[in-house]
Short mmCIF file of C-alpha atoms in Angstrom, two decimals:
data_model
loop_
_atom_site.label_atom_id
_atom_site.label_comp_id
_atom_site.label_asym_id
_atom_site.label_seq_id
_atom_site.Cartn_x
_atom_site.Cartn_y
_atom_site.Cartn_z
CA UNK A 1 160.86 168.54 -101.55
CA UNK A 2 160.72 165.95 -98.77
CA UNK A 3 156.90 165.91 -98.93
CA UNK A 4 156.99 165.25 -102.68
CA UNK A 5 159.56 162.51 -102.23
CA UNK A 6 157.37 160.92 -99.55
CA UNK A 7 154.40 161.19 -101.93
CA UNK A 8 156.34 159.60 -104.81
CA UNK A 9 157.45 156.67 -102.65
CA UNK A 10 153.93 156.17 -101.25
CA UNK A 11 152.31 156.47 -104.68
CA UNK A 12 154.73 154.02 -106.27
CA UNK A 13 154.10 151.48 -103.48
CA UNK A 14 150.33 151.87 -103.85
CA UNK A 15 150.52 151.57 -107.64
CA UNK A 16 152.60 148.42 -107.24
CA UNK A 17 150.00 147.04 -104.80
CA UNK A 18 147.29 147.98 -107.31
CA UNK A 19 149.01 146.13 -110.15
CA UNK A 20 150.18 143.09 -108.22
CA UNK A 21 147.26 142.41 -105.86
CA UNK A 22 144.11 144.37 -106.76
CA UNK A 23 144.27 143.67 -110.49
CA UNK A 24 144.35 139.90 -109.82
CA UNK A 25 141.06 139.91 -107.83
CA UNK A 26 137.86 139.54 -109.85
CA UNK A 27 135.64 142.35 -108.54
CA UNK A 28 132.14 142.69 -109.95
CA UNK A 29 131.64 145.63 -112.37
CA UNK A 30 135.27 146.79 -112.47
CA UNK A 31 138.41 146.75 -110.35
CA UNK A 32 138.70 149.55 -107.80
CA UNK A 33 141.50 152.04 -108.28
CA UNK A 34 143.23 152.35 -104.92
CA UNK A 35 145.86 154.44 -106.68
CA UNK A 36 143.34 157.04 -107.87
CA UNK A 37 141.73 157.09 -104.42
CA UNK A 38 145.15 157.82 -102.91
CA UNK A 39 146.08 160.51 -105.45
CA UNK A 40 142.75 162.36 -105.28
CA UNK A 41 142.66 162.15 -101.47
CA UNK A 42 146.20 163.46 -101.21
CA UNK A 43 145.42 166.30 -103.63
CA UNK A 44 142.38 167.28 -101.55
CA UNK A 45 144.62 167.61 -98.48
CA UNK A 46 147.47 169.44 -100.28
CA UNK A 47 148.10 173.02 -101.43
CA UNK A 48 147.30 173.73 -105.08
CA UNK A 49 150.70 174.02 -106.73
CA UNK A 50 152.09 170.98 -104.93
CA UNK A 51 148.94 168.98 -105.69
CA UNK A 52 149.33 169.76 -109.40
CA UNK A 53 152.99 168.69 -109.33
CA UNK A 54 152.22 165.52 -107.43
CA UNK A 55 149.25 164.80 -109.72
CA UNK A 56 151.56 165.13 -112.71
CA UNK A 57 154.07 162.72 -111.13
CA UNK A 58 151.30 160.24 -110.26
CA UNK A 59 149.95 160.51 -113.79
CA UNK A 60 153.41 159.85 -115.19
CA UNK A 61 153.64 156.70 -113.06
CA UNK A 62 150.24 155.65 -114.36
CA UNK A 63 151.33 156.40 -117.94
CA UNK A 64 154.30 154.05 -117.71
CA UNK A 65 152.32 151.42 -115.82
CA UNK A 66 151.83 148.07 -117.53
CA UNK A 67 148.06 148.15 -116.98
CA UNK A 68 147.57 151.70 -118.24
CA UNK A 69 145.56 152.64 -121.29
CA UNK A 70 146.08 155.68 -123.49
CA UNK A 71 149.03 157.58 -124.86
CA UNK A 72 152.01 158.56 -122.76
CA UNK A 73 151.43 161.86 -120.99
CA UNK A 74 147.65 161.61 -121.08
CA UNK A 75 147.25 160.50 -117.46
CA UNK A 76 149.90 163.02 -116.37
CA UNK A 77 147.89 165.86 -117.92
CA UNK A 78 144.57 164.63 -116.53
CA UNK A 79 145.81 164.02 -112.98
CA UNK A 80 147.72 167.32 -112.83
CA UNK A 81 144.59 169.26 -113.84
CA UNK A 82 142.22 167.31 -111.60
CA UNK A 83 144.61 167.41 -108.64
CA UNK A 84 144.84 171.19 -108.90
CA UNK A 85 141.04 171.51 -109.01
CA UNK A 86 140.48 169.08 -106.12
CA UNK A 87 143.11 170.89 -104.07
CA UNK A 88 141.37 174.21 -104.72
CA UNK A 89 138.16 172.64 -103.44
CA UNK A 90 140.08 171.40 -100.39
CA UNK A 91 141.25 174.92 -99.64
CA UNK A 92 137.65 176.15 -99.80
CA UNK A 93 136.53 173.35 -97.44
CA UNK A 94 139.40 173.93 -95.03
CA UNK A 95 137.39 173.24 -91.89
CA UNK A 96 136.19 169.80 -92.90
CA UNK A 97 138.90 168.58 -95.23
CA UNK A 98 140.15 165.88 -92.83
CA UNK A 99 136.68 164.46 -92.23
CA UNK A 100 136.32 160.93 -93.67
CA UNK A 101 132.78 161.72 -94.87
CA UNK A 102 133.89 164.84 -96.73
CA UNK A 103 136.88 162.99 -98.12
CA UNK A 104 134.67 160.12 -99.32
CA UNK A 105 132.24 162.41 -101.14
CA UNK A 106 134.96 164.57 -102.70
CA UNK A 107 137.15 161.62 -103.72
CA UNK A 108 134.26 159.70 -105.27
CA UNK A 109 133.15 162.77 -107.23
CA UNK A 110 136.79 163.49 -108.10
CA UNK A 111 137.34 160.00 -109.49
CA UNK A 112 134.15 160.27 -111.53
CA UNK A 113 135.27 163.59 -113.05
CA UNK A 114 138.81 162.27 -113.54
CA UNK A 115 137.59 159.31 -115.57
CA UNK A 116 135.12 161.43 -117.57
CA UNK A 117 137.84 164.02 -118.24
CA UNK A 118 140.16 161.19 -119.31
CA UNK A 119 137.61 159.90 -121.82
CA UNK A 120 136.76 163.39 -123.18
CA UNK A 121 140.38 164.50 -123.49
CA UNK A 122 141.24 161.14 -125.06
CA UNK A 123 138.60 161.77 -127.70
CA UNK A 124 140.07 165.20 -128.39
CA UNK A 125 143.55 163.78 -128.98
CA UNK A 126 142.21 160.84 -131.01
CA UNK A 127 143.19 158.28 -128.41
CA UNK A 128 140.58 155.57 -128.82
CA UNK A 129 139.78 154.27 -125.32
CA UNK A 130 136.90 152.16 -126.60
CA UNK A 131 133.42 151.54 -125.34
CA UNK A 132 134.67 149.20 -122.60
CA UNK A 133 136.42 152.00 -120.72
CA UNK A 134 133.22 154.02 -120.40
CA UNK A 135 131.50 150.91 -119.05
CA UNK A 136 134.07 150.62 -116.26
CA UNK A 137 133.51 154.17 -114.98
CA UNK A 138 130.41 153.30 -112.87
CA UNK A 139 132.19 150.28 -111.39
CA UNK A 140 135.31 152.23 -110.45
CA UNK A 141 133.17 154.99 -108.91
CA UNK A 142 131.15 152.41 -106.96
CA UNK A 143 134.28 150.77 -105.57
CA UNK A 144 135.78 154.15 -104.67
CA UNK A 145 132.62 154.85 -102.68
CA UNK A 146 133.17 151.55 -100.86
CA UNK A 147 136.95 151.71 -100.31
CA UNK A 148 137.51 155.42 -99.61
CA UNK A 149 135.97 155.39 -96.11
CA UNK A 150 138.05 152.33 -95.28
CA UNK A 151 141.43 153.73 -96.35
CA UNK A 152 140.91 157.47 -95.80
CA UNK A 153 142.12 157.38 -92.15
CA UNK A 154 145.37 155.81 -93.36
CA UNK A 155 145.76 158.42 -96.12
CA UNK A 156 145.10 161.24 -93.63
CA UNK A 157 147.76 159.82 -91.27
CA UNK A 158 150.26 159.49 -94.13
CA UNK A 159 149.59 163.12 -95.07
CA UNK A 160 150.13 164.23 -91.46
CA UNK A 161 153.45 162.34 -91.41
CA UNK A 162 154.45 163.98 -94.73
CA UNK A 163 153.53 167.43 -93.39
CA UNK A 164 155.68 166.75 -90.33
CA UNK A 165 158.59 165.74 -92.53
CA UNK A 166 158.24 168.89 -94.59
CA UNK A 167 158.17 171.16 -91.52
CA UNK A 168 161.17 169.56 -89.82
CA UNK A 169 163.42 170.39 -92.79
CA UNK A 170 162.26 173.97 -93.39
#
């Protein structure tokens, strides 16, 4: 419970930073998604059921965000499913899951599959994302490859703090 509350507070602060600061900077290709980097990284370091719950909550925040595209609940579904899958991969790679290199590769691939899954599932529910969204996928993936190694030590430390909070209560 405490870990999820810590995640919700951290995710809401990062989403606010994303909307207030990052969205105002003119990056080439597309704006990076610090929020998706955080959510996918956290899911990779978390157990499966909690990653799915936290992915759903993060997706809900993204659904009600002012900069979000798509129908309400779409991001919640996508991030819950992807977070569960990324967390399962993290369990399989237990020995190297806190390595910044492993985290960078997994998060970049996870963001790519998240965005592709978002587009495909949007097509299935007749949510027209438009051609422009598919053009931003390579840019977002590129920027995740650039930013993930820079912020992954901070995300790993936040996760260690959250794990400590969760153990002190139990």
